[in-house]
Coordinates of C-alpha atoms in Angstrom, one line a residue:
X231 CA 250.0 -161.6 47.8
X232 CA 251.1 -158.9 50.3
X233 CA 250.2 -159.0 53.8
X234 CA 247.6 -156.6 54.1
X235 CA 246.2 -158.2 50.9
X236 CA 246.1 -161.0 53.0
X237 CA 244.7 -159.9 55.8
X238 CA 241.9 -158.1 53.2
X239 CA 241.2 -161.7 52.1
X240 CA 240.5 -162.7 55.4
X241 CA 238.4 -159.8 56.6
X242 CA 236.5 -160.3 53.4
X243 CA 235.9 -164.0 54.4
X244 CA 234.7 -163.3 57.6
X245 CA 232.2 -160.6 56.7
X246 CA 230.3 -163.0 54.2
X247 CA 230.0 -165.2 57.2
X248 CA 228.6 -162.4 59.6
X249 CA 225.3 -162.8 60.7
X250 CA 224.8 -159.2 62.1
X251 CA 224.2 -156.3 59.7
X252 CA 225.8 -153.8 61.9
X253 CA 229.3 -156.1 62.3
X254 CA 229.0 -156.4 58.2
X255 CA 228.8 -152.3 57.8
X256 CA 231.1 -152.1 60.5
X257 CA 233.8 -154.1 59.1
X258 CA 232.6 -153.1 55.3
X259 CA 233.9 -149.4 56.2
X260 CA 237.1 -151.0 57.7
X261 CA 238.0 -152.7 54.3
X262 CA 236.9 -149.3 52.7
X263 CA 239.4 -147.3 54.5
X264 CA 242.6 -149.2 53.6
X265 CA 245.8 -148.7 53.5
X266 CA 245.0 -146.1 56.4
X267 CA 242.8 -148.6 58.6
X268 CA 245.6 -151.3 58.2
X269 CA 246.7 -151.3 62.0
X270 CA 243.0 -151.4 63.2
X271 CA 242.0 -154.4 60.7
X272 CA 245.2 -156.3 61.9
X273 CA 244.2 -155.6 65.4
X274 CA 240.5 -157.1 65.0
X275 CA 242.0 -160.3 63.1
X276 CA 245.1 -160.2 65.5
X277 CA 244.3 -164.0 66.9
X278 CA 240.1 -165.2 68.0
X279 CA 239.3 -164.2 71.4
X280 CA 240.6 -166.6 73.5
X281 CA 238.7 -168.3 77.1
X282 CA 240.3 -167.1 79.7
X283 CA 239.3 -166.3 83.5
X284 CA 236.3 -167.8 82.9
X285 CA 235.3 -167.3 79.1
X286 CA 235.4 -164.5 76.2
X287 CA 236.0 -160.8 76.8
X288 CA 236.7 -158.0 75.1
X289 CA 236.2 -154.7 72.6
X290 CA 232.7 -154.5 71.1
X291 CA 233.8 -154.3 68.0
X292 CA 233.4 -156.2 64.4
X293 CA 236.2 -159.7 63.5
X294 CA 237.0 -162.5 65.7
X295 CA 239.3 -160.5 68.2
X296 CA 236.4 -158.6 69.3
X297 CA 233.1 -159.0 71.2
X298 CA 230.2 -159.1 68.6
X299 CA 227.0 -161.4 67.6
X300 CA 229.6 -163.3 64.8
X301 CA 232.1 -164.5 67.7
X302 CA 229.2 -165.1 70.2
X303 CA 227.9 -167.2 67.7
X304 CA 230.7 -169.3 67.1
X305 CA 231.1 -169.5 71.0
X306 CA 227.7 -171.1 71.5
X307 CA 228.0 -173.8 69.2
X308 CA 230.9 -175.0 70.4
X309 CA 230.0 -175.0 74.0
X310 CA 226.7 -176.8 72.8
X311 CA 228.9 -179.1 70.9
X312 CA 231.1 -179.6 73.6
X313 CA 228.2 -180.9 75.9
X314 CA 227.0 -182.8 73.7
X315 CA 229.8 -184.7 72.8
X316 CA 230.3 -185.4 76.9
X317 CA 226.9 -186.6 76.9
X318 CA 225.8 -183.9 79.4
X319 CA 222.0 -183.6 80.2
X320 CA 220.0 -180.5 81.1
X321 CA 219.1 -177.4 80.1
X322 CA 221.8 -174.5 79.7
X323 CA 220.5 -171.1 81.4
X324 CA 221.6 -168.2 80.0
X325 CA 221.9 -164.9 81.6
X326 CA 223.2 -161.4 80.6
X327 CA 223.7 -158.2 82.2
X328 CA 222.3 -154.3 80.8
X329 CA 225.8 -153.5 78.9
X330 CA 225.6 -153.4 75.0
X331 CA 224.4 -156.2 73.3
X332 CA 224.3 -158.6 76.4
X333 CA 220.5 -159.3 75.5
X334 CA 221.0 -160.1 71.9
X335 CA 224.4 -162.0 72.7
X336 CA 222.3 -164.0 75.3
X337 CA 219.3 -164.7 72.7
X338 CA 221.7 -166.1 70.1
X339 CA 223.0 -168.2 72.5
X340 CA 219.5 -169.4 73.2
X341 CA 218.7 -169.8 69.7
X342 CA 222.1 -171.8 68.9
X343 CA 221.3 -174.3 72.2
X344 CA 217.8 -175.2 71.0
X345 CA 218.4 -175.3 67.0
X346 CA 221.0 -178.1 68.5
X347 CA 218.4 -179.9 70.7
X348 CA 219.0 -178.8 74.1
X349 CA 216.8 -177.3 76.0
X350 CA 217.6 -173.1 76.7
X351 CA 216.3 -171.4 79.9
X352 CA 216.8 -167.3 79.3
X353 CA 217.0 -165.6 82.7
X354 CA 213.8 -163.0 82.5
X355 CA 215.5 -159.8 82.6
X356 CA 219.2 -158.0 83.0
X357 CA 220.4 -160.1 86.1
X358 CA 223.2 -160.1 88.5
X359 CA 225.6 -162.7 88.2
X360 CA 225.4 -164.8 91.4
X361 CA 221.7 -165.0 90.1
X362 CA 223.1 -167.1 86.9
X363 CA 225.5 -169.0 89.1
X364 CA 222.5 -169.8 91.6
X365 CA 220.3 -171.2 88.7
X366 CA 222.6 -173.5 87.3
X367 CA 222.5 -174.7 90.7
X368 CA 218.8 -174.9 91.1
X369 CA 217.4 -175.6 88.0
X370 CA 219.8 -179.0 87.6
X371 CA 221.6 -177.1 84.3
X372 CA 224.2 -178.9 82.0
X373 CA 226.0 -175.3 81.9
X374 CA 225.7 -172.0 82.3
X375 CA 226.1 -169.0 80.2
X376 CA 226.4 -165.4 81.2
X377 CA 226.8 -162.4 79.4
X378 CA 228.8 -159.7 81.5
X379 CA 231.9 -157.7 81.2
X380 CA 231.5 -156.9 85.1
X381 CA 234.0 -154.2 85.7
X382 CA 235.3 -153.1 82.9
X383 CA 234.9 -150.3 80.8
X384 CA 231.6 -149.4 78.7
X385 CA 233.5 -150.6 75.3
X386 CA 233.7 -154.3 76.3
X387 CA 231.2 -157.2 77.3
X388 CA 232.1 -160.8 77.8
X389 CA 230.9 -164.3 78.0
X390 CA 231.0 -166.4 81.4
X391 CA 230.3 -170.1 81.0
X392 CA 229.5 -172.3 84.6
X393 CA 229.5 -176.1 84.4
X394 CA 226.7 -178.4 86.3
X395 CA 227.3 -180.8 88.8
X396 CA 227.8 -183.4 85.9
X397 CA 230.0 -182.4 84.3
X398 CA 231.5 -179.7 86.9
X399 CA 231.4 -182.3 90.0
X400 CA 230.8 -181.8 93.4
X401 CA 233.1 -179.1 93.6
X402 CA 232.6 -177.7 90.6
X403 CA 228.5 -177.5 90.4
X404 CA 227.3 -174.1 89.3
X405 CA 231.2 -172.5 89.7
X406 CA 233.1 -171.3 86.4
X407 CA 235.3 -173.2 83.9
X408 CA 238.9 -174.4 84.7
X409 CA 241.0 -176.3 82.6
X410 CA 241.2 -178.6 80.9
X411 CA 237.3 -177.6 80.2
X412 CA 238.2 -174.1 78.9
X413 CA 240.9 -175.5 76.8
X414 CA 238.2 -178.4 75.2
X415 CA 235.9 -175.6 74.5
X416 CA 238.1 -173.6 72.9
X417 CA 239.0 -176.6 70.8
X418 CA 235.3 -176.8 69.8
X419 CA 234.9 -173.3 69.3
X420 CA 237.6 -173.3 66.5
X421 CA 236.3 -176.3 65.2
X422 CA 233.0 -174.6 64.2
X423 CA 232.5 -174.6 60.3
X424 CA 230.8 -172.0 58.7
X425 CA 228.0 -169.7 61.1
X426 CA 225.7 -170.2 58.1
X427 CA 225.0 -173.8 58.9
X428 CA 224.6 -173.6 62.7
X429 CA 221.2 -174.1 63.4
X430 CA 219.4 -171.5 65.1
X431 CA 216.1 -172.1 67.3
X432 CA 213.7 -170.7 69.4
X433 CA 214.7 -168.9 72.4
X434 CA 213.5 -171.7 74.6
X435 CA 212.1 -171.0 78.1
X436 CA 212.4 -167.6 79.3
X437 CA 212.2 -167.9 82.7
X438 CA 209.6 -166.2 84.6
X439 CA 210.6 -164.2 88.5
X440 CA 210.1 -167.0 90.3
X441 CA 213.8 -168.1 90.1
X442 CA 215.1 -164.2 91.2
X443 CA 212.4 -164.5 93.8
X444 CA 214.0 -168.2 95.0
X445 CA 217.7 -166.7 94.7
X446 CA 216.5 -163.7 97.0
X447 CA 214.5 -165.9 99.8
X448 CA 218.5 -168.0 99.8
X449 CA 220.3 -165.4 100.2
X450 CA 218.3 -163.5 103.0
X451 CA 218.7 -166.9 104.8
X452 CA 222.4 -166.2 105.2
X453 CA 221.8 -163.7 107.9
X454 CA 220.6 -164.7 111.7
X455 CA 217.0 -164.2 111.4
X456 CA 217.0 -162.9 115.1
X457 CA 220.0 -160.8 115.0
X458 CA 220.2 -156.9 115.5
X459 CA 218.7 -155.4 112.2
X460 CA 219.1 -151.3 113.4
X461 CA 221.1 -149.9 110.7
X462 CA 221.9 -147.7 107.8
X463 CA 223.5 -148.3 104.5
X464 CA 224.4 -145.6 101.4
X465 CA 224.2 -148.2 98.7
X466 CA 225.2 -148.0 95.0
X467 CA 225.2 -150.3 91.8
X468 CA 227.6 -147.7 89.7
X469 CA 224.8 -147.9 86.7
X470 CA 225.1 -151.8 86.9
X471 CA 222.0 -154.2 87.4
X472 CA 222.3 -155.2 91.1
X473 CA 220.0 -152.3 93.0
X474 CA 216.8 -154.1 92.6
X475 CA 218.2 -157.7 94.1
X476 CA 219.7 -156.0 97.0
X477 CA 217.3 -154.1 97.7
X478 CA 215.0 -156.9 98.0
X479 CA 217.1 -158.9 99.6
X480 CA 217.8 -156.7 102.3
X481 CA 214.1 -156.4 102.5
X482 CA 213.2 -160.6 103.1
X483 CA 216.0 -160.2 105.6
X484 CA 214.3 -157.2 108.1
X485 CA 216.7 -154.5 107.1
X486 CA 215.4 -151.2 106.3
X487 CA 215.9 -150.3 102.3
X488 CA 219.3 -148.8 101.8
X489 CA 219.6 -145.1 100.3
X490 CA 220.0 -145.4 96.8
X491 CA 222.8 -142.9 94.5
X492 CA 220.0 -141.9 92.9
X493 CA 221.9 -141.2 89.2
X494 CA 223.6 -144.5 89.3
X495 CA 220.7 -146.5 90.3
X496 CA 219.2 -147.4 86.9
X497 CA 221.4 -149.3 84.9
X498 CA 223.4 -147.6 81.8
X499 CA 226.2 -149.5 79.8
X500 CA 227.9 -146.1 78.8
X501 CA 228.7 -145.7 83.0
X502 CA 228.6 -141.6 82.8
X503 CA 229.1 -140.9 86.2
X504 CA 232.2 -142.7 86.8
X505 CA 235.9 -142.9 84.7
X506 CA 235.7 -147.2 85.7
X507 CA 233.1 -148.8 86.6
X508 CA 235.0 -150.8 89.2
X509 CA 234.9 -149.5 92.7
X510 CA 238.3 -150.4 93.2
X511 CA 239.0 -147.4 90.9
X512 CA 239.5 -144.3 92.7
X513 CA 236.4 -142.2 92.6
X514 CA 234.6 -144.3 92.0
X515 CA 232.8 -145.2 95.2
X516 CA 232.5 -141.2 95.6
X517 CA 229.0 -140.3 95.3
X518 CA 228.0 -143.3 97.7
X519 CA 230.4 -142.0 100.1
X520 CA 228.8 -138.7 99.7
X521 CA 225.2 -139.9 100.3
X522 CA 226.4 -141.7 103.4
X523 CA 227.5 -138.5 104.7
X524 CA 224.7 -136.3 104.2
X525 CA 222.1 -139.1 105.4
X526 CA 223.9 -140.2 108.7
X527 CA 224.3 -144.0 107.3
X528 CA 226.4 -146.0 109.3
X529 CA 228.3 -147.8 106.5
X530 CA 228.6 -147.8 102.3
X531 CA 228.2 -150.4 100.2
X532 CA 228.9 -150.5 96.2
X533 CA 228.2 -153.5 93.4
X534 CA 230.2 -153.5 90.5
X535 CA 227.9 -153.8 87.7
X536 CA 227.3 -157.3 87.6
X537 CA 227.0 -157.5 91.4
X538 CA 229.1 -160.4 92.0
X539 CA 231.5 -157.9 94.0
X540 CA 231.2 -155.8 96.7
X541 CA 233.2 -152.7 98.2
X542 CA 232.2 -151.5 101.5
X543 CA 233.5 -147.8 103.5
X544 CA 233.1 -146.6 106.8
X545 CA 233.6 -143.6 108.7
X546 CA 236.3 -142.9 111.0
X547 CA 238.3 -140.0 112.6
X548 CA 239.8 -138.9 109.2
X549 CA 236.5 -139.4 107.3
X550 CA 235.3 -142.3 105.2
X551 CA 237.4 -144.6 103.6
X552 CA 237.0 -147.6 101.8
X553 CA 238.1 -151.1 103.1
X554 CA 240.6 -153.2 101.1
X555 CA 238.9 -156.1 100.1
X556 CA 241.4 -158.4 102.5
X557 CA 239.9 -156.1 105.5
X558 CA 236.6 -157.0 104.2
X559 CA 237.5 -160.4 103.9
X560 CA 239.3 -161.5 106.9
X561 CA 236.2 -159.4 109.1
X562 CA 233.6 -161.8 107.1
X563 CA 236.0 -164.6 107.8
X564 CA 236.2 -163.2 111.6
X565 CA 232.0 -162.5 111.8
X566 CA 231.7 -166.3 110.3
X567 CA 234.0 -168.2 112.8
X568 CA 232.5 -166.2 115.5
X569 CA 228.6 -167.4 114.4
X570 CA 229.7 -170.9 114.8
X571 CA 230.1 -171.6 110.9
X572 CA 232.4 -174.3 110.4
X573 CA 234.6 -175.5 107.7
X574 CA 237.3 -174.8 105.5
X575 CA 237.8 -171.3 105.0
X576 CA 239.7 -170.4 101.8
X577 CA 241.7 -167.3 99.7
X578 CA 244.1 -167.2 97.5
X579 CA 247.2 -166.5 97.1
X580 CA 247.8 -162.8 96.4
X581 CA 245.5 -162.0 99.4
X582 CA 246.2 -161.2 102.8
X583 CA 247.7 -164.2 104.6
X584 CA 245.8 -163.0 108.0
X585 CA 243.0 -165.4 106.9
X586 CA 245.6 -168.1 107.1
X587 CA 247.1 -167.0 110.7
X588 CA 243.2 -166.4 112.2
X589 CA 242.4 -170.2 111.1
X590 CA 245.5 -171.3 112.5
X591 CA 245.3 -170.1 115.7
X592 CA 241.5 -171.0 115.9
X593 CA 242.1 -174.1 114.3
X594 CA 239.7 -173.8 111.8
X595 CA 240.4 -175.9 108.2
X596 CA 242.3 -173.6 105.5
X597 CA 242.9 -173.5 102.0
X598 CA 245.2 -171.3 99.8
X599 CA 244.8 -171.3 95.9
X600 CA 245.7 -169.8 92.7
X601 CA 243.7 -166.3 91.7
X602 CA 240.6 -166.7 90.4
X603 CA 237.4 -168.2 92.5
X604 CA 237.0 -171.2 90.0
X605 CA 239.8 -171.9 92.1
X606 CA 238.6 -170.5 95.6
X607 CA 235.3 -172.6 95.1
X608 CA 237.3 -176.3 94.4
X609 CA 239.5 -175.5 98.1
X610 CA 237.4 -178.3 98.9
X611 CA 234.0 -180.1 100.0
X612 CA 234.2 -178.6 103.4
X613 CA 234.6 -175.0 102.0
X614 CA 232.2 -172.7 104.0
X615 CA 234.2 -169.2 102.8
X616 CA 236.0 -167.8 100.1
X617 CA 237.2 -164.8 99.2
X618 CA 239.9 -162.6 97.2
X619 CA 241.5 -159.4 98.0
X620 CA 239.8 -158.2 94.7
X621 CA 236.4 -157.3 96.6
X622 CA 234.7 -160.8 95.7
X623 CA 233.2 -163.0 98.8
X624 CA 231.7 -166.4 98.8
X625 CA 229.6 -166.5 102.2
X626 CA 227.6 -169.3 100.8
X627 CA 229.0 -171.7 98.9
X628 CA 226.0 -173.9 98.7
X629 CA 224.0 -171.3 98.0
X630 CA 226.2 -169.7 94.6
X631 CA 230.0 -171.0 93.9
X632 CA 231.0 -168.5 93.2
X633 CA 231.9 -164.4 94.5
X634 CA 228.4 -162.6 95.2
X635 CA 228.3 -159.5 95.8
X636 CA 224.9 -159.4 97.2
X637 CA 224.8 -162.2 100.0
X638 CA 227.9 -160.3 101.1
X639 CA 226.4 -157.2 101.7
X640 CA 224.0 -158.4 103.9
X641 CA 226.4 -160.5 105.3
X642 CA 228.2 -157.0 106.1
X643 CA 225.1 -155.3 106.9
X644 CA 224.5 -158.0 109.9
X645 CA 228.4 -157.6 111.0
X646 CA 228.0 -153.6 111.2
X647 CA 224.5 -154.2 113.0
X648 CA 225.7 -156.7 115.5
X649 CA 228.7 -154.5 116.2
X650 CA 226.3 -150.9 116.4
X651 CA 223.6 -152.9 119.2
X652 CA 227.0 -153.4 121.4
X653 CA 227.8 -149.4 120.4
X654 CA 231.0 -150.3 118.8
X655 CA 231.4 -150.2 114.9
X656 CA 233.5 -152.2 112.2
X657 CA 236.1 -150.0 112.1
X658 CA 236.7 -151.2 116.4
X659 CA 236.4 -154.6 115.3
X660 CA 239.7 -154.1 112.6
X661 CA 241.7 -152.8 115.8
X662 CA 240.2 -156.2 118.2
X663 CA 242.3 -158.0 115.1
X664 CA 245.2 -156.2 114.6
X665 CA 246.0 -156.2 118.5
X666 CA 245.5 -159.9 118.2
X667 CA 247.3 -160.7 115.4
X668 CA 249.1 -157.7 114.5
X669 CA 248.4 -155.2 111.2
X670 CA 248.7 -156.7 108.1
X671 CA 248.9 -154.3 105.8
X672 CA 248.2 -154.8 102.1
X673 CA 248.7 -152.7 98.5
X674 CA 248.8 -153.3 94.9
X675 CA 250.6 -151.8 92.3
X676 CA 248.6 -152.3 89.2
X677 CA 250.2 -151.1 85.9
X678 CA 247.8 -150.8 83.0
X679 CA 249.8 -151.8 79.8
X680 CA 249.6 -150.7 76.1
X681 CA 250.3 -153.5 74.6
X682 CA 250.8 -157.1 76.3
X683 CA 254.5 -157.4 75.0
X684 CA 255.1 -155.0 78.2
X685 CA 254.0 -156.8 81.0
X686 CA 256.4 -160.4 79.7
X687 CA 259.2 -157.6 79.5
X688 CA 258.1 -156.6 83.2
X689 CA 258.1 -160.6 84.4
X690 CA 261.4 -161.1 82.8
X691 CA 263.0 -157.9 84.2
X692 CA 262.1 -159.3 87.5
X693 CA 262.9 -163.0 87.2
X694 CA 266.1 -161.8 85.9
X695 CA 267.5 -158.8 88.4
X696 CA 265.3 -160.9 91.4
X697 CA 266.1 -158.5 94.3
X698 CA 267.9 -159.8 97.5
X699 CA 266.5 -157.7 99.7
X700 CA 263.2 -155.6 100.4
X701 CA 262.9 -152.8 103.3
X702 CA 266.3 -153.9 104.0
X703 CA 265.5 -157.4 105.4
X704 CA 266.9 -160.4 103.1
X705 CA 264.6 -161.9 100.7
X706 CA 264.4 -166.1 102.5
X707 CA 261.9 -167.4 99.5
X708 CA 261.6 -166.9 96.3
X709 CA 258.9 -168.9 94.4
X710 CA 258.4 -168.9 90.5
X711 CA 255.1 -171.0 89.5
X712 CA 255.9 -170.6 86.0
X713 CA 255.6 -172.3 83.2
X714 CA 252.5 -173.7 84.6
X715 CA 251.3 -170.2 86.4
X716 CA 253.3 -166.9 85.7
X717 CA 254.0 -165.5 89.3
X718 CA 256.5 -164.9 91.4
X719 CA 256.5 -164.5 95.0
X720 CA 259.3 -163.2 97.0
X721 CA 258.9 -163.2 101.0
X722 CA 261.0 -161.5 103.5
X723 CA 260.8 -162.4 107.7
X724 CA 257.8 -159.8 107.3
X725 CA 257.1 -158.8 104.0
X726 CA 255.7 -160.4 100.6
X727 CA 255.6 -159.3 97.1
X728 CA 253.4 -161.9 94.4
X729 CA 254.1 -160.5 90.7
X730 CA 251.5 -161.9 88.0
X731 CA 249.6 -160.2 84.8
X732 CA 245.8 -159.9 85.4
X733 CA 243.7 -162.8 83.9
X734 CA 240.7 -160.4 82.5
X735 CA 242.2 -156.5 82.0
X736 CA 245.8 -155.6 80.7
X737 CA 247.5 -155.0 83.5
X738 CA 250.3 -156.3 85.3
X739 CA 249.8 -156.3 89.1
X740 CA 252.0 -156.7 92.2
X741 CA 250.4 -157.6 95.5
X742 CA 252.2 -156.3 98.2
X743 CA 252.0 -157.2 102.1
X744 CA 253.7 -155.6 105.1
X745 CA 253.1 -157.8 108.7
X746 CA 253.4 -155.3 111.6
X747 CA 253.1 -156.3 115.2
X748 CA 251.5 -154.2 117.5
X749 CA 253.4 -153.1 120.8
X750 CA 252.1 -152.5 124.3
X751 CA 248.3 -152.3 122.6
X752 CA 249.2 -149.1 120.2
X753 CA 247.5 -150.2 117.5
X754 CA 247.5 -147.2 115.7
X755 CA 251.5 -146.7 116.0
X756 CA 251.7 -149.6 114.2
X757 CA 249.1 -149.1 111.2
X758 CA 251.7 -145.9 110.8
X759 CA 254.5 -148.1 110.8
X760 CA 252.7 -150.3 108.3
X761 CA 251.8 -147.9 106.0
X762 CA 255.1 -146.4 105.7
X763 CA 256.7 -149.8 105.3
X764 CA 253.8 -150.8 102.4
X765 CA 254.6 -147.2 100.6
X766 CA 258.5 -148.0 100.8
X767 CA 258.0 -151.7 99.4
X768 CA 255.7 -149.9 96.7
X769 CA 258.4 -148.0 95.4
X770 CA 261.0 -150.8 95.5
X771 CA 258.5 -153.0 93.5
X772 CA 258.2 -151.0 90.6
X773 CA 262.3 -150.7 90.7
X774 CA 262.3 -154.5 90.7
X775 CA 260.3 -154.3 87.8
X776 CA 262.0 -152.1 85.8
X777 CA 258.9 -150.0 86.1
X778 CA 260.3 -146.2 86.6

């Protein structure tokens, strides 16, 4: 037998076992189109999907290395398993976002938990994700299931899994999976016999508003209910399922209703307005930027699709621009210590290491982890913040454990009105920091790969040529986490590089830091300074990297 007979066997095998007619004609035309459809069938049975981040993502498309009703299946059954086996009690409550097939994915998970014997709570409609990570919380859930692909493009949807406080612990109640949890349910995945013999139910309880109406009342509560509430925001979703949340929420918490991009406010899974729908993308965060201009708002704010992040630009002398998400992080951080709310305040490792320096000096608890915020949530029992340069912020850690892109924004909206009653503006408040502490500038190079073989070559290139200087100053440290964590940090007397592949696109990314002090109280001479520095350590990162 030849390979691709082989590999015909296999895909033959797997469609008899598909429960989804579309998948079965999907694949059926596939097989039909061998020898010339060889590469795509070995790409669909390349390997399962595998958990990573925090669960399954990837292509909509037919076969077990792709997104579809067969794999979600499979997925559910051995997460059910899985809790059962660890005795775990409670419901599991699903929720999915407006992409492609997140409503069926999240039925069929329904139907697998309750043909098994648990009890299945379906969220009542397309939902943002701190909204799932809030009900596990409140409703006392063995797990938590959500069906989003946030960020990434139309062509992909994923499958988030949160553990309860049983099984998750103190730390871990209502925040995603880390190992050896996603490892287990792998295990359990793959140990799944045929899907003709799971046992499908009901779709259990399908939750009414009254949990989006409890997660809305909490998160209005993070705001001073007497503070300055004079402002106005351009606000945008990008097509995802957040505008209806937010807008209420800003609502229960005395703001006025922000202007709305009207052709991105509905949600659409095909995203036809942007390239990404991730606002870190360039243009993306455009036609909020535009609506802040030509209504006189005095910042903009933008969701990703799932709402669990949150990007946020304001004007200035050159125009608008968008914040990083460590200057959004360290001024939450800032706006936090300076209301009084104590605790450990926590980011990771690739972000900004101001946060570190502003707790220092204040002497405020800190905590630095690995990327990811099912890290950034276990920093400990103290933890009051989180965030990660990646434009996710945890204001409320009892409230959802986990980024949330909608207490943030009001979290921001309350910053920026505070700051307009005393007629200065957030953009004043970044140069009250950097004359304090100095400009920390940040950048990423992010290299989007064709295939995954590139970014180990990249990593080795690195770890094998390590450079002994960057912007001419001797690299002091140099810090490999591997085998356990691939990435590499390399830190100068002012500068810092951290080299890793990202954990949910294919890309391999390079977080880059510059540390400028300021001198005699020109703060902008040294944001030039900065950004010259950050441009130069750019370009010697990709040399580093064999990247040309």
């Amino acid at each position: 037998m030849t390979e691709l007979d082989d590999l015909a066997a296999r895909a033959r095998a797997w469609l008899a076992d598909d429960p989804d007619d579309a998948s079965r004609a999907e694949l059926a035309r596939v097989l039909d189109g061998l020898p010339g459809t060889a590469a795509d069938l070995a790409d669909r049975f390349a390997g399962p999907l595998t958990f990573g981040t925090a669960g399954l993502r990837g292509p909509l498309r037919a076969g077990p290395n792709g997104m579809n009703l067969a794999v979600v299946t499979q997925a559910a059954a051995g997460l059910v398993n899985w809790l059962g086996a660890r005795g775990a009690s409670g419901p599991l409550v699903i929720g999915y976002d407006a992409r492609h097939g997140s409503r069926a994915f999240a039925e069929r998970t329904a139907q697998v938990a309750t043909g098994a014997g648990r009890e299945a709570m379906l969220l009542p409609r397309p939902l943002p994700t701190p909204v799932l990570a809030y009900a596990v919380r409140k409703l006392g859930a063995a797990a938590g299931v959500m069906v989003t692909a946030s960020h990434n493009p139309p062509q992909d949807n994923g499958y988030k899994v949160y553990l309860g406080a049983e099984l998750g612990g103190v730390l871990g109640a209502g925040a995603q999976i880390v190992p050896p949890a996603d490892a287990e349910i792998s295990a359990a995945i793959a140990a799944v016999g045929r899907l003709s013999t799971v046992p499908l139910g009901d779709l259990g309880v399908v939750l009414d508003d009254d949990i989006v109406e409890s997660y809305v009342e909490n998160a209005a509560r993070v705001v001073d209910p007497d503070g300055p509430r004079d402002l106005a925001v351009a606000y945008t979703p990008l097509h995802g399922v957040g505008a209806p949340v937010l807008a209420a929420a800003f609502a229960r918490a005395g703001f006025a209703r922000p202007h709305e991009v009207a052709e991105q406010a509905e949600p659409d899974p095909m995203f036809p307005t942007v390239a990404f729908p991730n606002p870190e993308e360039p243009g993306a965060i455009d036609r909020v930027v535009e609506l802040a201009t030509v209504t006189g708002a005095d910042i903009a704010i933008a969701n990703d699709p799932d709402a669990d992040r949150c990007a946020v630009a304001i004007p200035g002398p050159l125009g608008w621009r968008m914040l990083r998400g460590d200057e959004v992080g360290v001024l939450l951080a800032d706006h936090l210590q300076r209301r009084g709310v104590a605790g450990r305040y926590a980011t990771t490792i690739v972000s900004s290491s101001l946060l570190s320096e502003l707790c220092a000096r204040r002497g405020v608890p800190y905590g630095a982890t690995l990327t990811g915020f099912k890290w950034i949530v276990r920093a400990g029992e103290d933890l009051a913040y989180g965030y990660e340069e990646a434009l996710g912020y945890c204001v409320a850690p009892e409230l959802v454990r986990d980024k949330d892109g909608i207490t943030a924004a009001l979290l921001v909206a309350e910053m920026a009105a505070g700051l307009k009653a005393s007629l200065r503006t957030i953009g004043d408040r970044l140069d009250e920091l950097a004359a304090e502490f100095g400009v920390y500038a940040t950048d990423q190079l992010s290299v989007r790969v064709d295939a995954l073989p590139e970014i180990e070559t990249a990593m080795t290139y690195i770890r094998t040529k390590t450079p002994g200087s960057l912007l001419d100053d001797p690299v002091i440290a140099v810090e490999d986490m591997a085998p356990e964590n691939d990435v590499l940090i390399l830190r100068t007397e002012s500068a810092r590089v951290v080299v890793r592949p990202s954990g949910t696109e294919p890309k391999l990314k390079a977080y880059l830091e510059v540390v400028e002090p300021v001198v005699d109280g020109d703060v902008g001479a040294a944001r030039e300074r900065a950004a010259a520095s950050v441009r130069a350590l750019r370009t010697e990162t990709a040399a580093a990297l064999g990247i040309w």
